[in-house]
Coordinates of C-alpha atoms in Angstrom, one line a residue:
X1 CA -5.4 13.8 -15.7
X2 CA -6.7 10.3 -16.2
X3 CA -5.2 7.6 -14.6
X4 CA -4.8 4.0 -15.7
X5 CA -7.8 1.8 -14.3
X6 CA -6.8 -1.0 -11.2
X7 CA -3.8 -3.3 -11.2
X8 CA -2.9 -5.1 -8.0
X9 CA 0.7 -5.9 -7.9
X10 CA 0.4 -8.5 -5.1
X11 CA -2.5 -11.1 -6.6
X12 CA -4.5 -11.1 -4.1
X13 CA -8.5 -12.1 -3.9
X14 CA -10.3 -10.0 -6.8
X15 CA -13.1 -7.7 -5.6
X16 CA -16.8 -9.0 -6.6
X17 CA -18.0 -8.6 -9.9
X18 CA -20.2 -5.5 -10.7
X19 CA -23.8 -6.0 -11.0
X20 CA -25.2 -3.7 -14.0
X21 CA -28.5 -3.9 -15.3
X22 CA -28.3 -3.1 -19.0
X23 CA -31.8 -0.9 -20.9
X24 CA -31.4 -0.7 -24.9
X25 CA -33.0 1.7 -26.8
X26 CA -34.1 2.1 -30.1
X27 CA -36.5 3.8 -32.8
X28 CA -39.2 2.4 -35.0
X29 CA -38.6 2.1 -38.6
X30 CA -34.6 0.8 -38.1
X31 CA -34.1 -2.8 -38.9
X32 CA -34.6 -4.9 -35.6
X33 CA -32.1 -7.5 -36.6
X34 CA -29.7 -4.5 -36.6
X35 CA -30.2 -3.0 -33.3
X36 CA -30.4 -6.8 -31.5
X37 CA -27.2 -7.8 -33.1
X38 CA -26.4 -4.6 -31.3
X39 CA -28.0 -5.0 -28.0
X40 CA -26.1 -8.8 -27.9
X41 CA -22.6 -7.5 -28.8
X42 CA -23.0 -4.2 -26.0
X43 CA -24.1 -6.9 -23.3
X44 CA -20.9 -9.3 -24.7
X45 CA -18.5 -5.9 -24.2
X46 CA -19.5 -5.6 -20.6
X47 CA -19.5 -9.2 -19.3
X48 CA -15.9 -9.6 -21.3
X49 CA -14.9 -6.9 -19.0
X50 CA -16.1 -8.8 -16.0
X51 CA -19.4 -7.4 -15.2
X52 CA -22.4 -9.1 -14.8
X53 CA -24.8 -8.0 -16.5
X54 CA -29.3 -8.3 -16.6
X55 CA -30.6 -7.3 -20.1
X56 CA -33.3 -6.0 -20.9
X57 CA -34.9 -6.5 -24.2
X58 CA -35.2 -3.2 -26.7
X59 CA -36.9 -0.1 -25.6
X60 CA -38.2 1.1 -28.9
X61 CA -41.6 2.6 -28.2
X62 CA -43.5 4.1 -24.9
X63 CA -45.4 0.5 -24.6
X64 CA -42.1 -1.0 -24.6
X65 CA -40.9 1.5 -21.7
X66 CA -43.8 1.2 -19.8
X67 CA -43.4 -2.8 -19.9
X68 CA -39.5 -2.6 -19.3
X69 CA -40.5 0.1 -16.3
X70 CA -42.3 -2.7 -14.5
X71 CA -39.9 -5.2 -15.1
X72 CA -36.8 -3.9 -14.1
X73 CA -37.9 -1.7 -11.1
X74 CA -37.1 -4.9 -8.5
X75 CA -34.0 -5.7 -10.4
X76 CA -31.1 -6.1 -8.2
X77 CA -28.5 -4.3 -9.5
X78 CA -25.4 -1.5 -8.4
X79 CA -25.8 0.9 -11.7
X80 CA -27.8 1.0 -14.7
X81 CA -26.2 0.9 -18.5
X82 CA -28.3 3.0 -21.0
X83 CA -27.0 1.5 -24.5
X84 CA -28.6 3.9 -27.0
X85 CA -28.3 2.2 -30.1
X86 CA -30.0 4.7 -32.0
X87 CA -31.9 7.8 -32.2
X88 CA -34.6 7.9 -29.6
X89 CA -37.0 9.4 -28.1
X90 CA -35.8 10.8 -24.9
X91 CA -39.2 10.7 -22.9
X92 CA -39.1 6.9 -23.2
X93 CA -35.7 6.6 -21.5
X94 CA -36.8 8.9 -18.8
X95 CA -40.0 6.8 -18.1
X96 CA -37.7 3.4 -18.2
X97 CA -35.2 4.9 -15.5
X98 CA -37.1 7.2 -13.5
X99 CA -37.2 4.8 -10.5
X100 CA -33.6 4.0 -11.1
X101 CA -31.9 7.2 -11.2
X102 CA -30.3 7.3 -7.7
X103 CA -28.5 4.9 -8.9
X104 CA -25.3 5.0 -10.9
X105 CA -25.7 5.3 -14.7
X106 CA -23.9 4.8 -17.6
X107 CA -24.9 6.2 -20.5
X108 CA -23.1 4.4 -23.7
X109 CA -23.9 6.1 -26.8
X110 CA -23.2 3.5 -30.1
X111 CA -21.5 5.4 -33.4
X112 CA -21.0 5.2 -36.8
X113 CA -19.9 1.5 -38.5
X114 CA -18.4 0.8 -41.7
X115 CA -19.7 -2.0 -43.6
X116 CA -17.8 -2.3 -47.2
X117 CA -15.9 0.6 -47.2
X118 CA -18.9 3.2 -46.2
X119 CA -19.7 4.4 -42.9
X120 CA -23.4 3.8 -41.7
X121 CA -25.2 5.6 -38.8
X122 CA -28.6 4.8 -36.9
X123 CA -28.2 8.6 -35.5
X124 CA -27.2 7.5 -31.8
X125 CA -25.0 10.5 -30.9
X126 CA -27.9 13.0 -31.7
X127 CA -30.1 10.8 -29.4
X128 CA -27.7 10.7 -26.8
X129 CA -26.4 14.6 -26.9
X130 CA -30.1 14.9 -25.9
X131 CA -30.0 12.6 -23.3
X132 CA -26.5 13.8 -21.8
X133 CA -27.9 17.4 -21.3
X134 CA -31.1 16.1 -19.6
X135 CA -29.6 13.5 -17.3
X136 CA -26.6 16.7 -16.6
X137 CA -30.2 18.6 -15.5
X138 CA -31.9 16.2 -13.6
X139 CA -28.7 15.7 -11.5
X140 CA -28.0 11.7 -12.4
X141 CA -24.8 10.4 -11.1
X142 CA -23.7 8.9 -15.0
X143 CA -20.8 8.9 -17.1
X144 CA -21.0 9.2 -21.0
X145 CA -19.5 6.8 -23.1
X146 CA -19.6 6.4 -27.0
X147 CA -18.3 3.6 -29.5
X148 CA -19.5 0.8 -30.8
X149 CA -19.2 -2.8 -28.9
X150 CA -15.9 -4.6 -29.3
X151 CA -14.5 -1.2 -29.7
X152 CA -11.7 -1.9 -27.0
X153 CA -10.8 2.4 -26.4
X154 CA -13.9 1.6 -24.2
X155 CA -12.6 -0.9 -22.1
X156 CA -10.8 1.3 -19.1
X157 CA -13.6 4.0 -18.9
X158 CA -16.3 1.3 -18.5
X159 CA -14.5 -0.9 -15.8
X160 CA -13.1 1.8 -13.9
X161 CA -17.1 3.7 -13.6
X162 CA -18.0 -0.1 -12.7
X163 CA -15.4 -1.0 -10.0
X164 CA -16.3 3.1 -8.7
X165 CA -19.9 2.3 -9.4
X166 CA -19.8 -1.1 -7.1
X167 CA -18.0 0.7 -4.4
X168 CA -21.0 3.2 -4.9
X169 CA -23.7 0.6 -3.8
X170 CA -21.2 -1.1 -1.1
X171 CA -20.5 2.2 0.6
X172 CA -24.3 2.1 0.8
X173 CA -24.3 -1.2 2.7
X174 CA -21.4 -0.9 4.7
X175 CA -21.4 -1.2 8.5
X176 CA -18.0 0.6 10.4
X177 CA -17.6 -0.8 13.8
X178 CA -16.2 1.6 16.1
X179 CA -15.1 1.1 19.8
X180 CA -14.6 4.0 21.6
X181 CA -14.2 7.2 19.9
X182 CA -11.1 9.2 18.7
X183 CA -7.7 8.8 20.4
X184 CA -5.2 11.1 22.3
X185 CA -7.8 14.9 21.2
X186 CA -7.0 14.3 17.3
X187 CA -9.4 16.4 16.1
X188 CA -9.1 15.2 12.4
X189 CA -10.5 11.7 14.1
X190 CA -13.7 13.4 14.7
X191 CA -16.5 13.0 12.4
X192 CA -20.1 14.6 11.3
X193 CA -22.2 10.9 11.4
X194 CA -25.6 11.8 9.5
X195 CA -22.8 13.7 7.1
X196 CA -21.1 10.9 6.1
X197 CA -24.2 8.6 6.8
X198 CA -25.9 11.1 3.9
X199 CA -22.9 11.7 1.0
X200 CA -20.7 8.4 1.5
X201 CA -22.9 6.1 2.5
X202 CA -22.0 3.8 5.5
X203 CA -23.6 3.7 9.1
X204 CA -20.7 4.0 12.1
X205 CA -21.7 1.6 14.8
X206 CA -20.5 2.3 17.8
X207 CA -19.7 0.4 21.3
X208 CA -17.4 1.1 24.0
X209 CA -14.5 -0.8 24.6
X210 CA -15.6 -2.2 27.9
X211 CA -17.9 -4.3 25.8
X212 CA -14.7 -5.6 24.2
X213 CA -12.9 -6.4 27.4
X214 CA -15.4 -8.0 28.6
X215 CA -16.5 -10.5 26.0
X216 CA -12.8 -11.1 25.8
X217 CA -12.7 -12.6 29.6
X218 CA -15.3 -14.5 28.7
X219 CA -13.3 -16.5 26.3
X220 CA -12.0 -20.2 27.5
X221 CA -8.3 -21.1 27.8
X222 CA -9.7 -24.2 25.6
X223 CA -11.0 -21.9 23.1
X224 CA -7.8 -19.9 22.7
X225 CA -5.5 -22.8 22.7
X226 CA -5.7 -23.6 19.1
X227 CA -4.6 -20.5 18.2
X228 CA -2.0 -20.0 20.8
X229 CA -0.5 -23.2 19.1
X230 CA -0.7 -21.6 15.7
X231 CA 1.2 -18.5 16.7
X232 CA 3.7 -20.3 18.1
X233 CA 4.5 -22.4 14.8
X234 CA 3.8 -19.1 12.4
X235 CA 5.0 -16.4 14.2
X236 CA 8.7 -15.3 15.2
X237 CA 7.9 -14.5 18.6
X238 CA 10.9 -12.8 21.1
X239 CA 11.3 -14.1 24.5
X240 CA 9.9 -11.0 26.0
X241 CA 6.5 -12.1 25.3
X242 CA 5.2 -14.2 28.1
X243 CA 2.2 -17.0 27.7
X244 CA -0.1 -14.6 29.1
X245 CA 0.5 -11.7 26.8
X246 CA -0.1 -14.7 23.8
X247 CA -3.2 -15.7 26.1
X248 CA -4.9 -11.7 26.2
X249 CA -4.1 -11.0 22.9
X250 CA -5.6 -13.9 20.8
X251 CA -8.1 -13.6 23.3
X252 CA -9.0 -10.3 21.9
X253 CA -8.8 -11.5 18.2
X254 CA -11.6 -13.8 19.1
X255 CA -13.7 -11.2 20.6
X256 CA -13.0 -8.8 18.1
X257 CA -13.8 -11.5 15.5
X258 CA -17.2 -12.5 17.3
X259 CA -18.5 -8.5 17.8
X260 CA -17.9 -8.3 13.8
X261 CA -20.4 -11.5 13.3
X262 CA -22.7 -10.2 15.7
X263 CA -23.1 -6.6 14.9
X264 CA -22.5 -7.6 11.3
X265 CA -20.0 -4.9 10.5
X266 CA -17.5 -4.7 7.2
X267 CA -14.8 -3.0 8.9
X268 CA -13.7 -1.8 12.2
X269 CA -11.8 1.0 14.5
X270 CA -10.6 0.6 17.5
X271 CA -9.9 4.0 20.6
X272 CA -6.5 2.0 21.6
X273 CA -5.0 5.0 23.8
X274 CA -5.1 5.0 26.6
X275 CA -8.0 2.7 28.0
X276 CA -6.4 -0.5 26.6
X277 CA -3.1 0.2 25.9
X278 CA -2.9 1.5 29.7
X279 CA -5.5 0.9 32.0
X280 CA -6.5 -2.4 30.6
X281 CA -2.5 -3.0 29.8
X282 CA -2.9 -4.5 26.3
X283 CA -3.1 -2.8 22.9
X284 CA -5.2 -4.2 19.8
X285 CA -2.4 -4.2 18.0
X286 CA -1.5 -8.2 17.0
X287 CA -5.3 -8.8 16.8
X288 CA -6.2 -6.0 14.3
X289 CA -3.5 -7.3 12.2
X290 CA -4.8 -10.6 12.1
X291 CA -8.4 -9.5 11.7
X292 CA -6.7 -7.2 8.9
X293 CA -6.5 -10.1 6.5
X294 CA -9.7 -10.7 7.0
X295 CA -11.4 -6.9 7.1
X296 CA -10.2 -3.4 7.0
X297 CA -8.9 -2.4 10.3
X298 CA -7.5 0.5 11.9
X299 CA -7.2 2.1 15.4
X300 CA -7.3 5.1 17.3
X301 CA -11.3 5.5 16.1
X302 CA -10.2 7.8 13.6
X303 CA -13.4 7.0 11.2
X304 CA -12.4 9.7 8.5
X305 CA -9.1 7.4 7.7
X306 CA -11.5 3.7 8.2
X307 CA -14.2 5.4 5.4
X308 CA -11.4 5.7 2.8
X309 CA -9.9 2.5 3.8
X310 CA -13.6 0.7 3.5
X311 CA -13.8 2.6 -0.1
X312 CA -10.6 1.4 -1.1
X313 CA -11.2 -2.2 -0.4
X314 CA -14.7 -2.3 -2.3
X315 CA -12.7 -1.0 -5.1
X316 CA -9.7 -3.1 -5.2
X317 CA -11.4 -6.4 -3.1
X318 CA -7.9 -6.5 -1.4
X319 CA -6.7 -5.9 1.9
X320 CA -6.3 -2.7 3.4
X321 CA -4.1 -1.2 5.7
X322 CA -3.1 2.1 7.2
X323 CA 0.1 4.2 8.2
X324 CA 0.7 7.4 9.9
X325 CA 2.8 10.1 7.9
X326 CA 6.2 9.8 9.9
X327 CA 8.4 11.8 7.7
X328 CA 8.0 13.9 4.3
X329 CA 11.5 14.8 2.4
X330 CA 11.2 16.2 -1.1
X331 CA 10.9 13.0 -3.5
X332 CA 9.2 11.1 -1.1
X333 CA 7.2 9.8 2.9
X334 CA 8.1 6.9 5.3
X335 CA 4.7 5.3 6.7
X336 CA 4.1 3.6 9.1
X337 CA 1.8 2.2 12.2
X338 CA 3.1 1.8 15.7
X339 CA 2.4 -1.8 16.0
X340 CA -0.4 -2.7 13.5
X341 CA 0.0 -3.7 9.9
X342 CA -2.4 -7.1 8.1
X343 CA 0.2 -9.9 8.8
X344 CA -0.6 -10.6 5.0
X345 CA 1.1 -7.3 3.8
X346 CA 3.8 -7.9 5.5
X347 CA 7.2 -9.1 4.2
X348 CA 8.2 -13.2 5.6
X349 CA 6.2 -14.3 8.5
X350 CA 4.5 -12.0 11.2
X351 CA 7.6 -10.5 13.6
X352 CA 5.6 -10.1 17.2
X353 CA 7.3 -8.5 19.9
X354 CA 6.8 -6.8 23.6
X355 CA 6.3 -3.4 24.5
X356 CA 6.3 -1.4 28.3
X357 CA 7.2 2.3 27.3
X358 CA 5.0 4.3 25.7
X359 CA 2.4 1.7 26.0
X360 CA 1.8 -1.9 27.0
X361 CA 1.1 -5.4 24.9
X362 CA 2.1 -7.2 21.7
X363 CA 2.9 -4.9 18.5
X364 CA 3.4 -6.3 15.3
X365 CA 6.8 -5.2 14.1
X366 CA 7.0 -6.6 10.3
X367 CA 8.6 -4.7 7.7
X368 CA 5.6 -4.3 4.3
X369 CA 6.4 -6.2 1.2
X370 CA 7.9 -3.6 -1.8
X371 CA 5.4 -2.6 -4.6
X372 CA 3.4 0.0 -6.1
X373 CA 0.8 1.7 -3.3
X374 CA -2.2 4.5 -3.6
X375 CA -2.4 5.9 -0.5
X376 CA -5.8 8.5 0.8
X377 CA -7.5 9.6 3.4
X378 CA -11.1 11.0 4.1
X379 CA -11.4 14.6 6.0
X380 CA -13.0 17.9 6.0
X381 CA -13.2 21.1 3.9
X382 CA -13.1 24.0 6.4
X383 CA -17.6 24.5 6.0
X384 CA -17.2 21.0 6.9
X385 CA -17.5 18.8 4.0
X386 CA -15.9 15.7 3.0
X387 CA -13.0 15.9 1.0
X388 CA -10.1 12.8 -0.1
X389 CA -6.5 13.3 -0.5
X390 CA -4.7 10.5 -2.8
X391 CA -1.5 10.0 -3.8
X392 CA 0.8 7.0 -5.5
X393 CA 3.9 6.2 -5.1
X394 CA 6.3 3.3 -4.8
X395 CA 7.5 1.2 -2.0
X396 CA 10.7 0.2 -0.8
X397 CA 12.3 -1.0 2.3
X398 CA 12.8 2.1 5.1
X399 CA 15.9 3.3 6.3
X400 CA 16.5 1.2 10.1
X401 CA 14.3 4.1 11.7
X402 CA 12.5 3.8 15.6
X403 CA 10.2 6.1 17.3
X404 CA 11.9 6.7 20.9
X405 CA 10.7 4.6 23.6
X406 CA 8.9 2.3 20.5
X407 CA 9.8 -1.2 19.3
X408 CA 10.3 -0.5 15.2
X409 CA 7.1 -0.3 13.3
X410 CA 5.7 -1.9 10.3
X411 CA 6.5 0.5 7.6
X412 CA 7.9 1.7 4.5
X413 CA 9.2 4.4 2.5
X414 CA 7.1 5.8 -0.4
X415 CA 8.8 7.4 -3.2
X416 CA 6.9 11.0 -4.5
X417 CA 9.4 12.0 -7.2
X418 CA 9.2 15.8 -6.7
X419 CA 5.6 15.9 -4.8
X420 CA 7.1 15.7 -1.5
X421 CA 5.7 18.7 -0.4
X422 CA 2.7 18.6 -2.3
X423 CA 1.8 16.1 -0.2
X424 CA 2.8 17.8 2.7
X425 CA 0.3 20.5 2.0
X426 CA -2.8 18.7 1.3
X427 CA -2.3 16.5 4.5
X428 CA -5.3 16.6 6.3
X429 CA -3.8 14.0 8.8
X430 CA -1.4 11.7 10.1
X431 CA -3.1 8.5 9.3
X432 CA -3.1 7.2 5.8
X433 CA -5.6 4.2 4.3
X434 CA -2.8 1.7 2.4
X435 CA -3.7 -0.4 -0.7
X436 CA -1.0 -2.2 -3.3
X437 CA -1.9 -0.9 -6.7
X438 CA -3.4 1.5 -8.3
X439 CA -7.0 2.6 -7.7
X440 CA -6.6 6.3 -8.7
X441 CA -8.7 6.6 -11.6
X442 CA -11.6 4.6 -9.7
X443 CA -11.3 6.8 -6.4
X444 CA -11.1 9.9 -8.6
X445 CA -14.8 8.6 -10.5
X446 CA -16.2 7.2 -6.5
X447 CA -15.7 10.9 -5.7
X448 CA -17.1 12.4 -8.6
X449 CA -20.3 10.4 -8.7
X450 CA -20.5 11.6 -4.8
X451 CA -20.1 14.7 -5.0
X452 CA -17.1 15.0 -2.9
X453 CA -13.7 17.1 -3.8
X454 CA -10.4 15.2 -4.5
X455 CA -7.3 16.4 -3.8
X456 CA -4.5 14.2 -6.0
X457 CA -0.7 14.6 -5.9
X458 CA 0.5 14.4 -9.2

């Protein structure tokens, strides 16, 4: 089942455009004001669907492909587009993309046109039913597409292989920070690094939270006053917390926010029990959320949840969060983290309150804005090889709901008409990468041009 391609129901900041580089090919003999009205109107379909796009000029001989070879083999782009506007001879796209094929391609066959009530052909299909077999053999990551530009039945196949084909490259780029390691012996937290350094693409950089603590006492009371005085106007803050909790914890932001410049990660994971949120007496909770706007975040150093929450936000360009699986009834989950959520997702302004129980230090405790969510998680197949688990579902305010011994959480109930325990089955933890919108269809092509099983609840 095909899902519809990305809508955000929140508005929030667009991801980056893709960057395609786009190869036409043709054959002697056809008319060349033909195929480079064609070449001009495939390059218009993309960028009208928000891609940037290099072109090439027409591949129609194996001088032309050897020229085009050496052109386009610095290009900097995440996939490649092979228009074939044509019939061609296979051997010249092979010598065009050789030095390209690891990454991405889409292979866009052209078709039939009518032109005063006849159909005409340049025999592109033939050209590119050759192609599609030899690219299946050489084991290309592509997708095959076919119709002729303007044709707009293209339009949700090509942008969803983009947005995947963009979080292809950025997965590829990506740096996870990770203090500390997993939390409390969750074995699902644990991961296999040169794994997922080798079929999902980003390096885990790790420190120990000592490094944290420490640059955050190294942090001025005149450095931290600004923001101090900005919580204090934008926050609803209980009387519980005292200035020095305010002090610690914005404190921490700044450090957190300072390790990300200097070790130059994209997103980050945090071991909060029990050496902050205990010895050191203050959990991450308040400063994640406000680094959340900013950069996926999550805590307990569960890196199998932060690599689906880094995919999701290449996808979408949005802000991600996380929630652990609290409850699962028949039609539906509640979600939510205790203490953390991106003060942007959250419903009014940012509700910040005190906690001794279980643990010790600010939590967030806003309730998430309504809307539509996909929800996933990265883990492992039992020979120990990645696997996602998506759903979708819609939001609504949770039932008044508190872990004992907890302040109430940000969180939400998700509705799973009938899937409840669908879901329930495929869990492969507690922790669950959040996203408004839905990014099923472009997670369901990220996995399929890695390699990597999906399981989706539908």
């Amino acid at each position: 089942m095909q899902n519809a391609p990305y809508r955000s129901n929140r508005g929030e900041k667009a991801m980056k455009n893709p960057k395609a580089l786009m190869i036409p090919f043709g054959y002697p003999g056809y008319p060349p004001e033909i195929l480079k009205k064609f070449r001009d109107g495939s390059r218009n379909h993309l960028k009208r669907l928000g891609i940037d796009v290099t072109a090439t000029a027409n591949v129609i001989d194996f001088a032309d492909a050897r020229r085009i070879r050496d052109q386009v083999n610095t290009t900097d782009c995440e996939f490649v587009v092979v228009v074939v506007l044509s019939w061609i001879e296979a051997t010249n796209v092979i010598e065009v993309i050789r030095d390209l094929s690891h990454k991405p391609i889409l292979l866009w066959s052209h078709t039939m046109w009518q032109e005063k009530g006849e159909f005409l052909t340049l025999g592109p299909i033939p050209g590119a039913g050759v192609l599609r077999q030899a690219f299946e053999e050489l084991r290309y990551k592509f997708k095959f597409v076919y119709g002729q530009p303007g044709d707009k039945s293209l339009d949700d196949d090509i942008a969803v292989f983009a947005r995947a084909a963009h979080a292809y490259h950025q997965l590829r780029r990506t740096r996870i920070g990770l203090l500390g390691y997993m939390s409390m012996g969750m074995y699902s937290a644990a991961f296999d690094h040169l794994g997922l350094l080798r079929d999902w693409g980003p390096e885990v950089d790790q420190l120990d939270q000592y490094v944290l603590v420490k640059r955050l006492e190294a942090v001025t009371k005149t450095q931290v006053a600004p923001l101090i005085a900005k919580a204090k106007r934008d926050w609803d803050i209980t009387k519980k917390v005292r200035p020095r909790d305010l002090e610690i914890t914005l404190k921490m932001y700044l450090a957190m926010k300072a390790l990300v410049k200097e070790r130059r990660w994209d997103c980050l994971t945090i071991k909060c029990q029990y050496e902050l949120s205990k010895e050191f007496g203050y959990t991450p909770c308040v400063p994640l959320s406000m680094l959340g706007n900013e950069l996926p975040c999550s805590c307990e150093g569960d890196i199998p949840l932060i690599a689906a929450q880094i995919a999701m936000h290449h996808i979408t360009g949005q802000i991600v969060a996380y929630g652990d699986i609290h409850t699962v009834e028949p039609n539906g989950v509640i979600m939510g983290a205790c203490g953390f959520a991106p003060f942007k997702m959250g419903e009014g302004r940012p509700k910040v309150d005190r906690t001794e129980t279980l643990y010790q230090g600010l939590a967030n405790c806003t309730i998430y804005k309504e809307g539509e969510i996909t929800f996933a998680r990265m883990g492992y197949t039992p020979d120990r090889k990645l696997k996602m688990h998506v759903a979708f579902g819609k939001t609504h305010r949770p039932r008044a709901f508190h872990e004992i011994g907890c302040l109430p959480y940000p969180s939400m109930e998700v509705d799973l008409p009938g899937l409840g325990d669908q879901f329930a089955q495929g869990m492969l933890s507690q922790h669950y990468s959040i996203v408004y919108g839905d990014c099923r269809a472009e997670l369901r092509e990220l996995l399929r041009l890695s390699d990597i099983e999906g399981v989706f609840v539908e």
